[in-house]
Short mmCIF file of C-alpha atoms in Angstrom, two decimals:
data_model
loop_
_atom_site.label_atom_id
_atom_site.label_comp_id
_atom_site.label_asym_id
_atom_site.label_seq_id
_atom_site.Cartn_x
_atom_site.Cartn_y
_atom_site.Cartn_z
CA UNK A 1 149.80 65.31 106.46
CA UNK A 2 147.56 67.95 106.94
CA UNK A 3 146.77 67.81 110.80
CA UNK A 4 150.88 67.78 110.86
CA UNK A 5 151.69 71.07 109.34
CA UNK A 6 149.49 73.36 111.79
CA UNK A 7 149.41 73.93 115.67
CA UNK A 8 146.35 75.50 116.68
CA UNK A 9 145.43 76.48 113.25
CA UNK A 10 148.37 77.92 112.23
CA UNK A 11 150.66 76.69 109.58
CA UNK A 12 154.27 75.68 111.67
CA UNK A 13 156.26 76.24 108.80
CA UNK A 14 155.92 78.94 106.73
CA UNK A 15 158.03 77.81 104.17
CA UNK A 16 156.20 74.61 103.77
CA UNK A 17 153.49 73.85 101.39
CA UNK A 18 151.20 70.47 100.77
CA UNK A 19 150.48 69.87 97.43
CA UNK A 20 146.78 68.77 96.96
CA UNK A 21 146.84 66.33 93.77
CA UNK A 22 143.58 66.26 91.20
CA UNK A 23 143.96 62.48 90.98
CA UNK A 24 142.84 62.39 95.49
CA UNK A 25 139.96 63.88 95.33
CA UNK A 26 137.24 61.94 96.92
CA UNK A 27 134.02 62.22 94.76
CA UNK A 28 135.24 64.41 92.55
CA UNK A 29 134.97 67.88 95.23
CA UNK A 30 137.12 68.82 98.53
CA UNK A 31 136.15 70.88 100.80
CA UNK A 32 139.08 72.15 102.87
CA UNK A 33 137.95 73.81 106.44
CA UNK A 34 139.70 75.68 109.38
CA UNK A 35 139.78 74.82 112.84
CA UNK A 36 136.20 76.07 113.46
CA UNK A 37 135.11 74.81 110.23
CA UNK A 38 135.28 77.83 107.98
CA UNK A 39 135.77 77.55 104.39
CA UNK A 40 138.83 77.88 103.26
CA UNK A 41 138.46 76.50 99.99
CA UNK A 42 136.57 73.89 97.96
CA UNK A 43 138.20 72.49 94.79
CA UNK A 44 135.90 70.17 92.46
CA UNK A 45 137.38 68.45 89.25
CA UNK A 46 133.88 67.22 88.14
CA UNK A 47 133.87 68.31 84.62
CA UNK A 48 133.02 65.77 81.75
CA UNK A 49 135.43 65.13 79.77
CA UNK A 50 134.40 66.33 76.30
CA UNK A 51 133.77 69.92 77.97
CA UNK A 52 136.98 69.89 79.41
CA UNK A 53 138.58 69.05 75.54
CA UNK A 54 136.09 71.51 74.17
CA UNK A 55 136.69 74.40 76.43
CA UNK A 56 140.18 76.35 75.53
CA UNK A 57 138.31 75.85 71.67
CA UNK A 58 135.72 77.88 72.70
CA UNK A 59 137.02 80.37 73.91
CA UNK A 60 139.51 81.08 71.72
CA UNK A 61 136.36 81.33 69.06
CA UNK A 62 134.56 83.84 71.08
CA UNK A 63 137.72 86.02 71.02
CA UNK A 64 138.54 85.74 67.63
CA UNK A 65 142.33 85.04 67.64
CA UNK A 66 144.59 82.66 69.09
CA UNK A 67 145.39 84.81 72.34
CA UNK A 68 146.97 82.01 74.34
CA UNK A 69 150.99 81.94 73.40
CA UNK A 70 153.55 78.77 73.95
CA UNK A 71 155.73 79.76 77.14
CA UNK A 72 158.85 78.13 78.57
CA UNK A 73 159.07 77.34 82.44
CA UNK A 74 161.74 79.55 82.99
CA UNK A 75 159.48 82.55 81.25
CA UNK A 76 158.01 85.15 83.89
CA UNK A 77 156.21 87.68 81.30
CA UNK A 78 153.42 90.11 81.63
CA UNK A 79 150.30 88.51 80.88
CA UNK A 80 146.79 90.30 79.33
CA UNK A 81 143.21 90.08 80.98
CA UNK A 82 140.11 91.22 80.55
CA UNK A 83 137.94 92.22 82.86
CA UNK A 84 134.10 92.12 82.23
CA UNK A 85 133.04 93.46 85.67
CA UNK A 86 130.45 95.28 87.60
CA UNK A 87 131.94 98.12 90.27
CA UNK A 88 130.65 100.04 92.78
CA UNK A 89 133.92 101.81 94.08
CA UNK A 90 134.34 105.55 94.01
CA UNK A 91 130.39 105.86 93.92
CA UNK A 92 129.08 109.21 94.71
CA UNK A 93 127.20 109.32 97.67
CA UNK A 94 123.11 110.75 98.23
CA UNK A 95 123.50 110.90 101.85
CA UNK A 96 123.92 114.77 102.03
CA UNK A 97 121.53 115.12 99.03
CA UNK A 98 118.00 116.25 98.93
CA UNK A 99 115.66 113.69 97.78
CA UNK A 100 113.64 115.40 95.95
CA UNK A 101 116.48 116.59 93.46
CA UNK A 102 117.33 114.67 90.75
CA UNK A 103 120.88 113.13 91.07
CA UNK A 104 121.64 114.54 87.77
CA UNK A 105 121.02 117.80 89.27
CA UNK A 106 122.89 117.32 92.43
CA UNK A 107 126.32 118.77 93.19
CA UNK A 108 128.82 117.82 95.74
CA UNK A 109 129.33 120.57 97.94
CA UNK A 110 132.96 122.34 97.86
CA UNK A 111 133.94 120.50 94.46
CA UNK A 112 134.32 122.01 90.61
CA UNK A 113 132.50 119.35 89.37
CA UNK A 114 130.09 116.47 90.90
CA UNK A 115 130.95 112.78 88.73
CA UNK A 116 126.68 112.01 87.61
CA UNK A 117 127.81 108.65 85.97
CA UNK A 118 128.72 106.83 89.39
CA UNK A 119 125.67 107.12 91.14
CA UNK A 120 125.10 103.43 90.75
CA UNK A 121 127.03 100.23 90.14
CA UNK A 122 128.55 100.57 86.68
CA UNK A 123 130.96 98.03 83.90
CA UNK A 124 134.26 97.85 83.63
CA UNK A 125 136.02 99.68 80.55
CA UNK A 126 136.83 96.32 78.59
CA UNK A 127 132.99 95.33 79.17
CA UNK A 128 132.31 98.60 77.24
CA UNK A 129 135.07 98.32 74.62
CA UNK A 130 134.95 94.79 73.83
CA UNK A 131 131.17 94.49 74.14
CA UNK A 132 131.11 92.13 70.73
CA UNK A 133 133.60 89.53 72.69
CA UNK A 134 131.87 89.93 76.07
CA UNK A 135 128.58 88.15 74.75
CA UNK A 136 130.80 85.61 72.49
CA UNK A 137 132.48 84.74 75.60
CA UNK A 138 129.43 84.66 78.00
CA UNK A 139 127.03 82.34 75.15
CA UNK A 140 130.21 79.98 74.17
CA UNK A 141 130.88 79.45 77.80
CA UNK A 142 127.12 79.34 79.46
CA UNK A 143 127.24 75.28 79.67
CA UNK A 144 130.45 75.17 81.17
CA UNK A 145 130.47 77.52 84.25
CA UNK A 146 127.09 78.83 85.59
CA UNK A 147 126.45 78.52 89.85
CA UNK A 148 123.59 79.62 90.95
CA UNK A 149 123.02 81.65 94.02
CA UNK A 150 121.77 84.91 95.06
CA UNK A 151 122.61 88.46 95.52
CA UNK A 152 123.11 90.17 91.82
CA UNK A 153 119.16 90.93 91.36
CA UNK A 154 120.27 93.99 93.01
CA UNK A 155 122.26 95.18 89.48
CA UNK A 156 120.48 98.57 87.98
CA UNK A 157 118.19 98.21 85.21
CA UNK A 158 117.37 94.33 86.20
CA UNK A 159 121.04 93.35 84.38
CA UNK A 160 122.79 89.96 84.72
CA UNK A 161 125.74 89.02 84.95
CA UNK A 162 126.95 85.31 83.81
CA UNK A 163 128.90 83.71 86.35
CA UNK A 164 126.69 83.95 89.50
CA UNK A 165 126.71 84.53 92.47
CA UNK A 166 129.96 87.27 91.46
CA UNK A 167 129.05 90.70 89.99
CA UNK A 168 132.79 90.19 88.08
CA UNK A 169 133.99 87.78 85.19
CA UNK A 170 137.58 88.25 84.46
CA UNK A 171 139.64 86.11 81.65
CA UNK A 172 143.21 85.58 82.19
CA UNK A 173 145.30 84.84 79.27
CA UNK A 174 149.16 83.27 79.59
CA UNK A 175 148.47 83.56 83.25
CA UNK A 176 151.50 83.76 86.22
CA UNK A 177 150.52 85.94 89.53
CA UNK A 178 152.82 86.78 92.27
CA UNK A 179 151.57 86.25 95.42
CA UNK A 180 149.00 89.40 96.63
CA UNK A 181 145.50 89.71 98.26
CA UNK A 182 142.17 91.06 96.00
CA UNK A 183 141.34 93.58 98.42
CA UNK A 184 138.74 95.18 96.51
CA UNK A 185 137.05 91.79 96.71
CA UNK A 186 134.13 90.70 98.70
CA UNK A 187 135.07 87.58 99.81
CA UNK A 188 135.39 84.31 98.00
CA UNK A 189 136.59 84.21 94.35
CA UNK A 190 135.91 81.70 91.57
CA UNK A 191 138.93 80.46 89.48
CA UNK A 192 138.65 77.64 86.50
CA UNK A 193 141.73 76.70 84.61
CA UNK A 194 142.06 76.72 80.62
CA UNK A 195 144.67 75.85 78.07
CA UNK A 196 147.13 73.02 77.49
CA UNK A 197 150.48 73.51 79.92
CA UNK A 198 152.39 71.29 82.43
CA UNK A 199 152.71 73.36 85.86
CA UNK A 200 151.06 76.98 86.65
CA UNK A 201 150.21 75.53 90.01
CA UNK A 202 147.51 78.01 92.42
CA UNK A 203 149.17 77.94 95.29
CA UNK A 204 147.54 79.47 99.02
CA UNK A 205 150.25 80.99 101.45
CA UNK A 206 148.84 81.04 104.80
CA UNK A 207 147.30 77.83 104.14
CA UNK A 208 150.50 75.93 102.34
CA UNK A 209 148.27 74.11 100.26
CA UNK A 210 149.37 73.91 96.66
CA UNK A 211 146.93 73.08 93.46
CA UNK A 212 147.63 71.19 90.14
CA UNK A 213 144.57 72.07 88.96
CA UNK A 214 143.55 70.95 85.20
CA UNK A 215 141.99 72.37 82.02
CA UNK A 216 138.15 72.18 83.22
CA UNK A 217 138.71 72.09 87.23
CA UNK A 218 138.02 75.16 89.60
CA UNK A 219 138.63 76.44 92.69
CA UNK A 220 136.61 78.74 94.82
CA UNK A 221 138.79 80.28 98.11
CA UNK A 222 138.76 83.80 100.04
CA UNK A 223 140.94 85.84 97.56
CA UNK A 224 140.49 89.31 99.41
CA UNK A 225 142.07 87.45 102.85
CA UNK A 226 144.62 84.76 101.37
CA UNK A 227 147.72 85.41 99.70
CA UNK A 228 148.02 84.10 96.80
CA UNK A 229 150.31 83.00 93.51
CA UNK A 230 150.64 80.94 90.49
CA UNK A 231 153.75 79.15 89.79
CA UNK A 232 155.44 79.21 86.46
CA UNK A 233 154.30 76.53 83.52
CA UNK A 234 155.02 75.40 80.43
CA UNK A 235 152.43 75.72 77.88
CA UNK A 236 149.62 77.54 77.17
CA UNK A 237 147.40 78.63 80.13
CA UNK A 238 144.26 80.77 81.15
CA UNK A 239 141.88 81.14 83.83
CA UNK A 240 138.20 82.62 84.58
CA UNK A 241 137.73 84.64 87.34
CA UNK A 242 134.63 85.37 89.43
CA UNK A 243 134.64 88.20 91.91
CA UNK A 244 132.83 90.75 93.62
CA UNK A 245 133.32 94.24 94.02
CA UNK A 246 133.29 94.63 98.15
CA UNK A 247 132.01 98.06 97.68
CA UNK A 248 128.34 96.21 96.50
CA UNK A 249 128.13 96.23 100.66
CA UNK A 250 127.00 100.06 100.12
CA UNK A 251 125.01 99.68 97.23
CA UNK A 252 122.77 96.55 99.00
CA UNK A 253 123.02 98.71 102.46
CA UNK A 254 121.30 102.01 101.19
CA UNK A 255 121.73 101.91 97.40
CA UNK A 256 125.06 104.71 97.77
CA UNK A 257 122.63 106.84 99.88
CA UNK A 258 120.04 107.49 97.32
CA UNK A 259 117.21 105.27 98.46
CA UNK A 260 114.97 107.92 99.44
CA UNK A 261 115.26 109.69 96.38
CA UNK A 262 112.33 110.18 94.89
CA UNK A 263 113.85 109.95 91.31
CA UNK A 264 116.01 106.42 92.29
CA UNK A 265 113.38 105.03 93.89
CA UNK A 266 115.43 102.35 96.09
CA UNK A 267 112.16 99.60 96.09
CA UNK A 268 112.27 96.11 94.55
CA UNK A 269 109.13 94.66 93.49
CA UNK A 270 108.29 91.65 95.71
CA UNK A 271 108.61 87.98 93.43
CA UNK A 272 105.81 86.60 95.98
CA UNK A 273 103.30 89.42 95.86
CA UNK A 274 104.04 91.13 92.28
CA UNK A 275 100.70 92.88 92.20
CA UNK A 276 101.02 94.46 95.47
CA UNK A 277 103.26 97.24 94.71
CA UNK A 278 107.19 97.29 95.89
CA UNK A 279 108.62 96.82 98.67
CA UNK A 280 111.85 98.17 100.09
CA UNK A 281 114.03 95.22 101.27
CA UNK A 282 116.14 96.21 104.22
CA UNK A 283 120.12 95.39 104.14
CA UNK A 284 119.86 93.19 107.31
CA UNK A 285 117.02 91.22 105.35
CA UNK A 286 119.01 90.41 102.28
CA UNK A 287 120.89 87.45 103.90
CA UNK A 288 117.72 85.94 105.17
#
């Protein structure tokens, strides 16, 4: 069914859609490819059991109130989220800077005022409001989603962030999304499905593939280059988001422009030679 909806890659129909059922899935994981074998997407339904049962519980602990609501199929409502997440848009720039002034001291040139706390990558406002039910959240929920990769030991003041490899953790509550494209995302996204509902389907527009994914299953797909949607459900439903800021590009280039300032040093001290100093890593050297 799949070779028959494309023609050279391209979806024939674009009104047609292929729904990819939970109960198929070879081994417990998919991995769905392009033509030339990019990654798409790669679904896995692996979790146990008893942290699937366990998992809307928890988090409705960490928050403190029962923040998921009943909702009818027919229902198409705002829905809340809260976004613990790193950001490096709308930095300020040390390009044109001297390097031997402190950032603090630097002003951009024709402006009233120069903004001194966006030098850096920086937390979101609900990360900063809602500290108390960031680190319920994050503890509760350590068992359950945690991939390890690469690429946040770049975060200022050695921070971490709880959902590697993505800089961004975002919880959805009584979740529907029309389609649209993360744009300010770098890449792929992480989704994981929460609650107790009947529907709420992902669904992938250029693709046409369609996702019944269940409490405890996730997704991980190209959210800044595919549209993409939710369809409506019955129920009580959630997800968890991981995502990237694509503006971390700059900050793991040339750290905003302020890696030869001698007050923001731009070094990192080397794991394999720790008492030999720092070392500057180069941006073409961070992807091996």
């Amino acid at each position: 069914k799949l070779r028959s909806m494309y023609v050279c890659g391209t979806k024939k129909d674009q009104d047609k859609y292929l729904l990819i059922p939970f109960d198929h899935i070879p081994g417990n994981a998919l991995r769905l490819e392009s033509e030339d074998g990019t990654l798409q997407a790669m679904l896995c339904t692996a979790m146990p059991e008893h942290m699937r049962k366990s998992l809307t519980a928890l988090i409705e602990s960490a928050i403190g109130s029962n923040v998921l609501h009943q909702r009818e199929q027919d229902q198409d409502l705002l829905f809340q989220a809260l976004h613990f997440s790193w950001y490096n848009r709308f930095s300020t720039q040390g390009n044109a800077s001297a390097d031997h002034l402190h950032p603090s001291l630097s002003q951009k040139a024709g402006a009233s005022r120069t903004n001194h706390f966006q030098f850096c990558p920086r937390t979101s406002a609900d990360y900063r409001n809602f500290k108390d039910i960031y680190l319920n959240l994050t503890k509760n929920l350590a068992p359950d989603v945690e991939i390890q990769v690469q690429c946040c030991d770049s975060l200022p003041l050695n921070s971490n962030v709880p959902l590697f490899p993505f800089t961004g953790l975002v919880f959805n509550f009584n979740v529907s999304t029309k389609g649209h494209w993360d744009r300010g995302d770098l890449g792929f996204c992480f989704v994981m499905a929460f609650g107790n509902y009947e529907g709420g389907h992902l669904c992938l527009k250029e693709q046409g593939w369609v996702f019944d994914l269940r409490p405890g299953d996730f997704i991980i797909f190209d959210s800044s280059g595919t549209t993409h949607f939710n369809l409506l459900y019955r129920g009580c439903c959630g997800s968890i988001v991981g995502h990237t800021d694509k503006e971390f590009l700059q900050w793991m280039k040339d750290f905003n422009g302020w890696k030869n300032n001698i007050y923001l040093s731009a070094t990192r001290r080397s794991a394999n030679n720790a008492d030999e100093g720092t070392e500057y890593i180069p941006y073409d050297n961070l992807f091996g």
